[in-house]
Structure formats: C-alpha cells, structure tokens
Tab-separated table of C-alpha atoms in Angstrom:
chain	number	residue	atom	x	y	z
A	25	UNK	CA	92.689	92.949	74.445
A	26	UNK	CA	89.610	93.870	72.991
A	27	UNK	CA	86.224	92.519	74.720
A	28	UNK	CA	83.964	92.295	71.270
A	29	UNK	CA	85.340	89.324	69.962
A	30	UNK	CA	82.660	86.895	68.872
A	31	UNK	CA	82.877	83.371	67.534
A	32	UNK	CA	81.004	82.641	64.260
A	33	UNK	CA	80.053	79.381	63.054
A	34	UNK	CA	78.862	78.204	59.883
A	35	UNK	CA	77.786	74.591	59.999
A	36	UNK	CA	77.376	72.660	56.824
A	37	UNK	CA	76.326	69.125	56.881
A	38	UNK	CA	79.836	67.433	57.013
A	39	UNK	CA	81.795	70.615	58.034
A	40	UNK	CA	82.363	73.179	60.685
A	41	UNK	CA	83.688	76.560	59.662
A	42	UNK	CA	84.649	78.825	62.344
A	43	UNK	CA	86.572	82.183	63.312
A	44	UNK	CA	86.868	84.196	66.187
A	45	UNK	CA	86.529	87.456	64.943
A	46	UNK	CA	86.916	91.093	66.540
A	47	UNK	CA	83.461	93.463	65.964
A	48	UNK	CA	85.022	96.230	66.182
A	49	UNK	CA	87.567	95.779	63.318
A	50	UNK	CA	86.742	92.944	61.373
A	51	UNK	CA	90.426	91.331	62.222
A	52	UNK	CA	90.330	87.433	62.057
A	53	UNK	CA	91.714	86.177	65.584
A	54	UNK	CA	91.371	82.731	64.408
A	55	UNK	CA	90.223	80.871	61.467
A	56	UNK	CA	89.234	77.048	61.297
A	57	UNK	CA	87.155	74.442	59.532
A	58	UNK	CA	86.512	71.156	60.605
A	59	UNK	CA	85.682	68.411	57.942
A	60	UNK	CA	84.926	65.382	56.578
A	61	UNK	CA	82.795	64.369	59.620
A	62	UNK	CA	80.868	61.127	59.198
A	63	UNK	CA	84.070	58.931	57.476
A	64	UNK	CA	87.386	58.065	59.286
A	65	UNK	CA	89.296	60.998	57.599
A	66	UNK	CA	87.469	63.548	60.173
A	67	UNK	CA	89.542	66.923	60.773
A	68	UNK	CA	89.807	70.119	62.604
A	69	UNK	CA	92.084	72.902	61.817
A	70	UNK	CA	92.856	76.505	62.541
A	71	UNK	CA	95.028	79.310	62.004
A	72	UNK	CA	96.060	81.627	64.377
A	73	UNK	CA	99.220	83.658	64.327
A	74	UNK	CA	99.692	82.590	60.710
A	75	UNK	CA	100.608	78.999	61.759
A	76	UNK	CA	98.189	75.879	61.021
A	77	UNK	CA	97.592	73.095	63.129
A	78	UNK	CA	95.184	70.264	62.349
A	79	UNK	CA	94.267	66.717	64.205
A	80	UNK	CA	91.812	64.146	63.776
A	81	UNK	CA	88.875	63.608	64.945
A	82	UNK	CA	87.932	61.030	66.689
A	83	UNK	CA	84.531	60.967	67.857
A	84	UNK	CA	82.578	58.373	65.821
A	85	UNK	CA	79.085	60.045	65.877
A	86	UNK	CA	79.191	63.592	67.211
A	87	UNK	CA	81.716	65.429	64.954
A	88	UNK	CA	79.489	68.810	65.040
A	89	UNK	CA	79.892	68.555	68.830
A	90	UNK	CA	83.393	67.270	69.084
A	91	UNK	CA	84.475	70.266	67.223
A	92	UNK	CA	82.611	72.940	68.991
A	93	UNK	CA	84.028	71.166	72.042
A	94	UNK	CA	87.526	71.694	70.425
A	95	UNK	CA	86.855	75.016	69.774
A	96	UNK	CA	86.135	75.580	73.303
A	97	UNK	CA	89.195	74.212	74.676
A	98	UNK	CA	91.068	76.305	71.686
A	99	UNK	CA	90.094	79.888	72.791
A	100	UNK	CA	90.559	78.627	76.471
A	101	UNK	CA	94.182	77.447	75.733
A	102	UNK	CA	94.744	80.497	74.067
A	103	UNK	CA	93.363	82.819	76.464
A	104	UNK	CA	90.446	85.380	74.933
A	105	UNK	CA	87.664	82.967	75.908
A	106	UNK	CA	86.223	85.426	78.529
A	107	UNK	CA	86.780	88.203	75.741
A	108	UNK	CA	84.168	86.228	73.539
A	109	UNK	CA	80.991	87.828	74.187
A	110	UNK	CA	78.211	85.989	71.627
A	111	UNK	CA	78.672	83.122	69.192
A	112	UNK	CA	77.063	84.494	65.758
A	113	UNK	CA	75.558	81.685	63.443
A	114	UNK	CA	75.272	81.293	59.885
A	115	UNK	CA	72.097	80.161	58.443
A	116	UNK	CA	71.170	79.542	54.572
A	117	UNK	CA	66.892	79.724	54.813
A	118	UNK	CA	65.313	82.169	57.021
A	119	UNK	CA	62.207	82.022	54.685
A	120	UNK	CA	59.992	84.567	55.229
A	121	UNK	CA	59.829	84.481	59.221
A	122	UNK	CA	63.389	85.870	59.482
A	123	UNK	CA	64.168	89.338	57.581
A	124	UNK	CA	67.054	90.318	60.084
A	125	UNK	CA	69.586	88.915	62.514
A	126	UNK	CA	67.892	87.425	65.204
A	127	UNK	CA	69.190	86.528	69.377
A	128	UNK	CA	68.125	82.460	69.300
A	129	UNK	CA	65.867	80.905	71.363
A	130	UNK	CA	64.577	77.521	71.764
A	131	UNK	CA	61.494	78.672	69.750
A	132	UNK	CA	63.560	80.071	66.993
A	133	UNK	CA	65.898	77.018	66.801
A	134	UNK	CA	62.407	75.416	66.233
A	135	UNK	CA	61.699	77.874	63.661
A	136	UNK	CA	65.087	77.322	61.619
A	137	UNK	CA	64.486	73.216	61.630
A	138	UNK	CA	60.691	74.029	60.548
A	139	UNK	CA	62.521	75.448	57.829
A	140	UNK	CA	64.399	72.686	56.540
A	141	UNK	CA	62.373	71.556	53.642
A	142	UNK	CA	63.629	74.880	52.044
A	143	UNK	CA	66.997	74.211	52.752
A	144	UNK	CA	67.251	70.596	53.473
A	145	UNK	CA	71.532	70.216	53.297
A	146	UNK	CA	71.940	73.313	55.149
A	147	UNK	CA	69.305	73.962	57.426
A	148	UNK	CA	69.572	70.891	60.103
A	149	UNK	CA	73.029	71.187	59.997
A	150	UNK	CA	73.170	74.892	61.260
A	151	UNK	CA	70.467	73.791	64.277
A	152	UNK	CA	73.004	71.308	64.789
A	153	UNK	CA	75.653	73.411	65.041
A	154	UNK	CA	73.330	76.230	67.010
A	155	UNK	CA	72.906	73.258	69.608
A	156	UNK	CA	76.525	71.587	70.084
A	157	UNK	CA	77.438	75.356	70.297
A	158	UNK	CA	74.822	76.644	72.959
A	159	UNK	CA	75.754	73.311	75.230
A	160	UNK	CA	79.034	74.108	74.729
A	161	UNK	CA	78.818	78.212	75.441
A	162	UNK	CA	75.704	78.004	78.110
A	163	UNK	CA	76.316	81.565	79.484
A	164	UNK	CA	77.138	83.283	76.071
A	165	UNK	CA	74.215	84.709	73.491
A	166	UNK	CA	73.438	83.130	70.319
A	167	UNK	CA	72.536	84.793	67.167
A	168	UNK	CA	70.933	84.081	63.864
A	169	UNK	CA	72.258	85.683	61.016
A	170	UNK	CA	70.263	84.543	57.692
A	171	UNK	CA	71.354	83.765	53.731
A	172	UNK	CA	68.272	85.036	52.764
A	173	UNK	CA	67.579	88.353	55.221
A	174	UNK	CA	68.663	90.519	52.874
A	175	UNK	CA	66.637	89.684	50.152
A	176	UNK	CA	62.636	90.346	52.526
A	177	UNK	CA	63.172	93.586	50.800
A	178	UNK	CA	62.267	92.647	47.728
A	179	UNK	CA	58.424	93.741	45.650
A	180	UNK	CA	55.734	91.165	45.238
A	181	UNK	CA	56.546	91.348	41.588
A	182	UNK	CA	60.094	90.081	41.788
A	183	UNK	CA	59.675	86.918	43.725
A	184	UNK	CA	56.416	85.889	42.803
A	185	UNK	CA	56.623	82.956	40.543
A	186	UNK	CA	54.506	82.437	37.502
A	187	UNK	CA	52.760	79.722	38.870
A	188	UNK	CA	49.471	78.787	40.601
A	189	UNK	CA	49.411	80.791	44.040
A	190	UNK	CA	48.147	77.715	45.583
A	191	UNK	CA	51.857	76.496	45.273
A	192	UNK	CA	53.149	79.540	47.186
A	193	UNK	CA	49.983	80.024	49.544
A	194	UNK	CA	50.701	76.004	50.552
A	195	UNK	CA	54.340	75.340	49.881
A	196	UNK	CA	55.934	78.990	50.223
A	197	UNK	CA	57.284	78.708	46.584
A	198	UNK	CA	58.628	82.276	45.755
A	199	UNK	CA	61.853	83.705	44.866
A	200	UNK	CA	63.811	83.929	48.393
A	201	UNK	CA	67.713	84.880	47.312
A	202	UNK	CA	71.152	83.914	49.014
A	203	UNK	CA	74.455	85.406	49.949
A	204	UNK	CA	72.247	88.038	51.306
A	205	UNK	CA	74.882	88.559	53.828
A	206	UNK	CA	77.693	89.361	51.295
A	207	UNK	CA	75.408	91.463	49.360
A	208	UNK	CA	74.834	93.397	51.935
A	209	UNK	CA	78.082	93.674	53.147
A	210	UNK	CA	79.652	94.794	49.065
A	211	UNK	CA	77.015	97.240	48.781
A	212	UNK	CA	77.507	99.197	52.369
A	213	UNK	CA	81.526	98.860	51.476
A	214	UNK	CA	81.062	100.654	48.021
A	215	UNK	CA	79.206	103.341	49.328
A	216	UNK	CA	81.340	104.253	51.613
A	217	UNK	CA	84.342	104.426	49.130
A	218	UNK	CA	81.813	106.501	46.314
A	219	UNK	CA	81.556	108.816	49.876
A	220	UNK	CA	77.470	108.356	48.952
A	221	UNK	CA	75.017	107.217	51.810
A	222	UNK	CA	73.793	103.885	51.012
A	223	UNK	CA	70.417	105.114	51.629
A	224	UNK	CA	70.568	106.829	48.224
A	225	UNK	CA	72.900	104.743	46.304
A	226	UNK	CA	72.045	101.668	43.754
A	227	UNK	CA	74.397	98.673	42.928
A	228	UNK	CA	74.488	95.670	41.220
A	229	UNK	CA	76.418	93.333	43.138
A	230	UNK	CA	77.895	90.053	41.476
A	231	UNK	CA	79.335	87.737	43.582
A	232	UNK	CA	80.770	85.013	41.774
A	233	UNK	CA	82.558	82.178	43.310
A	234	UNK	CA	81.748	78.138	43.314
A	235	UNK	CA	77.524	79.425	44.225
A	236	UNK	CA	77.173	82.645	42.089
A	237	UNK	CA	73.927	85.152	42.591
A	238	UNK	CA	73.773	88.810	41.276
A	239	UNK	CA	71.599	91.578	43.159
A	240	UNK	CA	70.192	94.541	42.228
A	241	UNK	CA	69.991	96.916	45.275
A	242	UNK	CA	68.136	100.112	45.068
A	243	UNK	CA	68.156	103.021	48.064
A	244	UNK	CA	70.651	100.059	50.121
A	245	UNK	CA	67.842	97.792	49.743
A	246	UNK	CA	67.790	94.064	47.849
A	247	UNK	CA	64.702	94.783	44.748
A	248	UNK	CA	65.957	91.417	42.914
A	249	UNK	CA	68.186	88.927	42.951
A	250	UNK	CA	69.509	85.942	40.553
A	251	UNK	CA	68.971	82.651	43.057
A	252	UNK	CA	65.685	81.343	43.478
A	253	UNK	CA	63.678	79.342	45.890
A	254	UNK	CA	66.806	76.882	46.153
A	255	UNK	CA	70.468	78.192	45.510
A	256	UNK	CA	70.275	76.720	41.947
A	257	UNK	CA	68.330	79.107	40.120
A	258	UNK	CA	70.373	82.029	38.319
A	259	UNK	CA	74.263	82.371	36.742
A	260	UNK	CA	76.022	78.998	35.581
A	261	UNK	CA	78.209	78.167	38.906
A	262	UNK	CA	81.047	75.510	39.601
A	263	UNK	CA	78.717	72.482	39.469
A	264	UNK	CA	75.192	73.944	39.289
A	265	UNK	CA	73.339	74.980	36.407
A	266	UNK	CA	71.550	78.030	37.101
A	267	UNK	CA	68.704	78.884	35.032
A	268	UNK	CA	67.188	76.636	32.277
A	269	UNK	CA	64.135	75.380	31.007
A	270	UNK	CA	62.291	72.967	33.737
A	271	UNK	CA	60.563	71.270	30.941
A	272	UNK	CA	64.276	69.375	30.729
A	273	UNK	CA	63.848	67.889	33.498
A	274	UNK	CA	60.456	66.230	32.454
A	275	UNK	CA	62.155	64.960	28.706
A	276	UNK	CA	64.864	63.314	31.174
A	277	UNK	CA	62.365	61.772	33.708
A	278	UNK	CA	60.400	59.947	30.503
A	279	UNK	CA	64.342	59.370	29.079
A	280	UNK	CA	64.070	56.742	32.680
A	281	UNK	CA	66.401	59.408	35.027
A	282	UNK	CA	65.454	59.072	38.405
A	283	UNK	CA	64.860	62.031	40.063
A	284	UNK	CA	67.892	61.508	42.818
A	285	UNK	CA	69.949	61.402	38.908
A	286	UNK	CA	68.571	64.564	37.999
A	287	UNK	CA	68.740	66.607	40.712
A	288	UNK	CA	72.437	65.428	41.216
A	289	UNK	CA	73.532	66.059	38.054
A	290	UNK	CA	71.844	69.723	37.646
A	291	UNK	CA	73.899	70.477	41.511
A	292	UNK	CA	76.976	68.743	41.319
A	293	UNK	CA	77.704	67.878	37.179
A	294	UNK	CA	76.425	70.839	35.282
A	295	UNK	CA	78.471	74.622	35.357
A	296	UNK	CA	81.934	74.843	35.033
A	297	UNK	CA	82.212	71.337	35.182
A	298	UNK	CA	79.696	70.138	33.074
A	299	UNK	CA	80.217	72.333	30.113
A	300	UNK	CA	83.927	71.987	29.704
A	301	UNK	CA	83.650	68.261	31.036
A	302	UNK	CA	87.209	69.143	32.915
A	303	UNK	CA	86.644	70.914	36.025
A	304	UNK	CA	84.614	73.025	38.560
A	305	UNK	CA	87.330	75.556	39.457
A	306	UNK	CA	87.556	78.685	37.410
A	307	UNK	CA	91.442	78.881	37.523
A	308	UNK	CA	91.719	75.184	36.069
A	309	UNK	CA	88.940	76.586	33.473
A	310	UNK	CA	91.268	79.418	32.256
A	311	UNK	CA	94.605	77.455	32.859
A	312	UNK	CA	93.171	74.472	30.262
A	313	UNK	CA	91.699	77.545	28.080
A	314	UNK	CA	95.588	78.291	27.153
A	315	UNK	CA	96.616	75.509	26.609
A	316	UNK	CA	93.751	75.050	24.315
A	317	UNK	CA	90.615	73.348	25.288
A	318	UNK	CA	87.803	73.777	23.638
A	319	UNK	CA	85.470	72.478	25.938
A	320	UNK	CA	87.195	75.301	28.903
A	321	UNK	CA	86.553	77.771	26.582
A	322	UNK	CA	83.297	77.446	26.020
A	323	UNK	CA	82.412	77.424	29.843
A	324	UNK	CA	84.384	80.320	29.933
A	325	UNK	CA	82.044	82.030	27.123
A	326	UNK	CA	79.074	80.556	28.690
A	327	UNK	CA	79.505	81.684	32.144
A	328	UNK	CA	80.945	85.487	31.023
A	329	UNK	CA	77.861	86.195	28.718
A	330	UNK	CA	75.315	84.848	31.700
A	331	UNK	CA	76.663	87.353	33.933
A	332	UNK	CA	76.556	90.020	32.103
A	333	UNK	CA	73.397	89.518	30.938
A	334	UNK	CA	72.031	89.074	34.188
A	335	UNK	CA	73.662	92.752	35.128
A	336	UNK	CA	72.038	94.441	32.453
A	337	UNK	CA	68.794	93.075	32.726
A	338	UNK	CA	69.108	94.948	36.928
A	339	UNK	CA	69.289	97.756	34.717
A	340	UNK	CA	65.401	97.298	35.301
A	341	UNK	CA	64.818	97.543	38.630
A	342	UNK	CA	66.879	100.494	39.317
A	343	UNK	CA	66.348	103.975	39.071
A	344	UNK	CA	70.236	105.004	38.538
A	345	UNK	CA	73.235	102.920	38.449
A	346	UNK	CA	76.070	104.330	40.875
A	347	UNK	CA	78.115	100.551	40.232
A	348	UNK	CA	78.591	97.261	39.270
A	349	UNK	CA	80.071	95.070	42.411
A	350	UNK	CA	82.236	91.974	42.077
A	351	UNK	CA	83.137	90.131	45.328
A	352	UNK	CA	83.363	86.199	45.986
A	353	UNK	CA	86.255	83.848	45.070
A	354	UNK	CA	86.079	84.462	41.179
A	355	UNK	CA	84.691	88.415	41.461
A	356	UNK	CA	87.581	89.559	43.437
A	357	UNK	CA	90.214	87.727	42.135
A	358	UNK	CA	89.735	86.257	38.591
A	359	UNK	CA	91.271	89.228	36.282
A	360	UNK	CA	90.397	87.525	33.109
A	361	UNK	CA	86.383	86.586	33.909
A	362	UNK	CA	86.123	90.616	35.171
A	363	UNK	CA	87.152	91.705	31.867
A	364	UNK	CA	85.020	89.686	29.523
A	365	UNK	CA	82.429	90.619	31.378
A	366	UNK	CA	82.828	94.086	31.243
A	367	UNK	CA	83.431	93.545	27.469
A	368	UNK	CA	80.150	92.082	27.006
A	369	UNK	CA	78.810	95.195	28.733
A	370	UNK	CA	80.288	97.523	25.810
A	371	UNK	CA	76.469	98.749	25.218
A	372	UNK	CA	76.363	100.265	28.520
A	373	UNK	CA	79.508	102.392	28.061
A	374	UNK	CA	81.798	100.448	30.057
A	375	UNK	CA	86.006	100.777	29.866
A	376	UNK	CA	88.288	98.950	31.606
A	377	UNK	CA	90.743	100.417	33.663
A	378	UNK	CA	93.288	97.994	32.855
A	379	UNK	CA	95.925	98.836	35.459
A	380	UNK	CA	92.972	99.608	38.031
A	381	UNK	CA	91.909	95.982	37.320
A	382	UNK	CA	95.166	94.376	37.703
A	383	UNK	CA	95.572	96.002	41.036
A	384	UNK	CA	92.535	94.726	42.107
A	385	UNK	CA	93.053	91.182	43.303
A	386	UNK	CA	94.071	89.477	46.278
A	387	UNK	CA	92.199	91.127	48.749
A	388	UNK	CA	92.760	94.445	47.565
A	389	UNK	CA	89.321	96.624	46.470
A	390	UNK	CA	89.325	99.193	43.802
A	391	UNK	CA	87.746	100.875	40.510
A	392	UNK	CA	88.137	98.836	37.835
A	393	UNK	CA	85.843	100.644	34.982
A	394	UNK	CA	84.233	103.715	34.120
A	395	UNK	CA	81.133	104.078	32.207
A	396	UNK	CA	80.247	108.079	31.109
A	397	UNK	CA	77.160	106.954	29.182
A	398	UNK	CA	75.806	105.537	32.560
A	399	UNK	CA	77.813	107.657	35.275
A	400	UNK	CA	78.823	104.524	37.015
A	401	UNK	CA	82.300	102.790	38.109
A	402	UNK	CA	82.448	98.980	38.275
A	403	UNK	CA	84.890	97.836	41.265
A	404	UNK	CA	85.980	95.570	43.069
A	405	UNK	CA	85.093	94.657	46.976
A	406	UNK	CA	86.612	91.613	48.857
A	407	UNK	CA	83.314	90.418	51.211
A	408	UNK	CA	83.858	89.012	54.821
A	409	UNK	CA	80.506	87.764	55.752
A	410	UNK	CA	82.137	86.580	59.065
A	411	UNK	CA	82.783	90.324	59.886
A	412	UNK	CA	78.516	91.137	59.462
A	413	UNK	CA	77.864	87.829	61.462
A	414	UNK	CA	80.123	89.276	64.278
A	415	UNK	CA	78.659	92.798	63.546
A	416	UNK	CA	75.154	92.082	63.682
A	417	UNK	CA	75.458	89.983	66.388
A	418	UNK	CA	76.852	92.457	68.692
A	419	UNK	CA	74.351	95.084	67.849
A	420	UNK	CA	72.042	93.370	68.997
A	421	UNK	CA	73.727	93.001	72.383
C-alpha cells in the first residue's frame, strides 16, 4: 500500500468533510462528512469500498472533536493509519498573509482565527477543526491550504475597490477571490490536455455549483476573479445574489429591514431560489422549467446571461484566450446551463460540439466548443480540490 496517503479536512461550522486521499494518484480511499452538529440529529458517515455506513453522534458539545476522534479510530480499524503521512486542511480566508499552502503552527492557527472577521462562518470553524485534528494526530504534520491563495496573484487594479483607501488601509477591504483551489486545479488540468505549459496558457475558468466565481488566469496565474471581499460578490448562485447595486441595501434599511434580514436574505433567499421563488438546486430549476414555470425560467435566463457576461468581460484581462473552463456541480454536469451559455457567447465565435457536450458529464472531461474567430475550445474539467489539498500538502513534506 502506498505511504502518501493524507487525510483532508474541511471544517464548516456544523459539518466535517473528510477523505483520505492518495497524493500520488488522486484516488479517494475514503470519503465522509459529518453533520448536523449542535442539534440531536448529529451524524458521521463514510464511504469506503463503495459501501456507506453512518451513526450518530453523540457527544453533546464537541462534535468537531468527536468526529476527528471517529476518524481516527476509522483509518485505525481499517488499517492505513501509519500510511497517513499529513492531515491537509481546508481554509476559506487566507487574506493577504497566506498566498500558498502553508505547514501550521501555533502562530499560524493564530493567524487563521485573526482572520475571522473576513470569513466569520468559515474561518473559526476550520481552527476548530485544525485543533480537534492536531490533538487527535500529535505526531503527523498539518497543513494550510487557502480559498483565497490563488487569487495573491492578482494587479492592484483588479482588487482595489472604488472606495476610500482608508477602508482598505484599516479594514483590508479589497477584492480577495474563492475556490482558488479549484481554479487552480481546472486550469493546470486543461493545460495539460491542450499539451500547452500552463506557464504560457490563459483560461477562463467558471465554476458553477451552489457558490459560483469565474477567473480569468493569464501565464497560470489568477489576474481577476468574480467573488469579492466575501463569497457573495459576482454570478447569481443557489441562494446568494452576486453582484447588485449596494445602494439596495440602504432603500431596505430605511424600508425598517434589520440588517441580520438583509444580509440573510441576499445569502440564503436570493439566486436560484429567490428569482424563481421554487428552489436553490439547478436540476429542480430546469426540471420545473419543462413543465412550465415561469418563475424557473427566468432564473434560468438570469443566471445563463450573468455568466456569460462575466466570461466575456475576462476577455479584458487576457492577452489570448486558449479556453473557457467549466467545473463545479452545475459546470461539469448541467448539459442544458453549458449550452445557453455558450449561446450567449455567439459574438465570440463559439459552436457547440453537441455530441462532445453530451459526453461530457458525470465525471468525464472533454471539448465541448470550438471558437475559430478566437482560436479557443471551451471544455469541460471535473475539479477535486481534495486531490491539491493532499498534493500541496505533501510537497511541502
């Protein structure tokens, strides 16, 4: 059995997500989530083998820890725990201290909770999970792998907001950028299948899934990207709103919203959900679209023309165009979504490879379009952050 196997974690504020996964080969050993922690409904489960088992748990106020400490005595029952050579964390806000994976520390777990005002639901539940996990694995390294890494590439221009530089001198209030990890891991992925070194190839990468963000990457590098200072910035999503005009949320403050009721709604009420007033998940979108429903379609319309929009205007930033990316949930798998968007792209010389973009689904990549007035493909790239976590994290062994 291999010895590169590392165990990634990515600790939300009422879940666990885990996987043991092999460096060398990207190959999920095991896959598991623990959820619900905080109410009576707590649970842990995994795949391995292609079987599921889940259990309660039980542990009224340590859930973060009682599931690491399941974890443990998983891989131990199992047998690869002494193949398990680093525990690879994910982390949403790295702000500007962190522009790579980093081996943690007790001053860099300080560093990641200082940087919980940018991130406040993710960031103290990753030190959380960094601590249950180092109690739990004393001996083994720990590594930092960051949301936002990716994006420290990108010019002054493009995320430097167009307000008083008092606010990001005092406050750090700039563009920062997420899914930096998948981003990353799309654009190596399609430069090895153009047979181009990244180095001198440019992408826009979409990654559409319940959190959307585009990215335009120039030379292998992040220049610009759709998300803001919080994840809410940029495309329509599930239940966020993406861009629109912050003057709104003034007319609603004097209309008596509080601004818990504002906030709320723009996060969890508006996208997919808010515009079709049905529901968050794309395939529900397009299954009530058939049938009819106005309100589906729209969201449909809505969130199609945003994309595209948003990849034309990364026209910008980039000095050639060798393709358009889609990964995530919705990018890799949503065959309807892929080819309104590329219709709305008509301008830029894009046609659908229809049989190229049927193929391309469930987990399979592959060229979906061809554009001669551009010399570019658009195609299609499952992401597996996990694997860069596990990647990363044993490069810098």
């Amino acid at each position: 059995m291999s010895n590169s196997f590392v165990l990634v974690i990515n600790s939300g504020s009422s879940s666990l997500k885990f996987a043991v996964i092999d460096a060398n080969s990207g190959d999920d050993i095991v896959t598991g989530l623990g959820e619900c922690f905080g109410m009576p409904e707590a649970v842990i489960s995994w795949k391995y083998n292609g079987e599921k088992t889940e259990e309660a748990i039980t542990a009224p106020d340590s859930h973060h820890q009682h599931a690491i400490d399941r974890i443990v005595a998983l891989v131990d029952t199992l047998g690869f725990n002494k193949d398990i050579v680093a525990v690879g964390h994910r982390i949403v806000h790295g702000g500007e201290k962190f522009t790579s994976t980093i081996r943690i520390d007790e001053e860099v777990l300080a560093e990641i909770e200082s940087l919980s005002d940018l991130a406040p639901l993710h960031n103290p539940a990753g030190a959380i999970g960094i601590e249950a996990a180092m109690k739990a694995f004393p001996s083994l390294p720990q590594f930092a792998v960051f949301d936002t890494a990716f994006h420290q590439t990108m010019p002054q221009k493009a995320f430097t907001g167009a307000v008083s530089n008092e606010l990001y001198k005092e406050y750090g209030i700039r563009r920062y950028g997420f899914h930096g990890t998948s981003h990353y891991f799309v654009s190596r992925e399609a430069a090895k299948m153009l047979d181009k070194p990244v180095e001198e190839a440019s992408f826009i990468s979409v990654h559409l899934g319940n959190g959307a963000s585009v990215c335009a990457i120039e030379n292998g590098e992040s220049v610009d990207t759709s998300m803001g200072f919080t994840p809410l910035a940029g495309l329509m999503m599930g239940t966020r709103s993406g861009d629109l005009d912050p003057g709104i949320i003034e007319f609603l403050m004097k209309k008596g919203w509080s601004q818990e009721k504002v906030f709320d709604t723009l996060n969890k009420k508006s996208g997919f959900l808010g515009v079709s007033g049905l529901t968050s998940d794309a395939r529900g979108i397009l299954e009530a679209m058939e049938d009819g429903h106005e309100g589906a379609k729209l969201a449909f319309e809505v969130f199609t023309y945003r994309v595209a929009k948003y990849i034309g205007s990364y026209m910008i930033p980039l000095s050639h165009l060798d393709a358009i990316i889609f990964t995530g949930g919705i990018g890799e798998n949503s065959l309807p979504i892929r080819r309104e968007i590329l219709k709305n792209l008509n301008l830029l010389g894009f046609v659908e490879d229809e049989k190229g973009n049927e193929d391309a689904r469930f987990g399979a990549a592959g060229i979906i379009a061809k554009s001669e007035v551009l010399g570019a493909v658009a195609m299609v790239i499952p992401t597996n952050e996990e694997f860069v976590i596990a990647q990363q994290s044993v490069e810098l062994l």
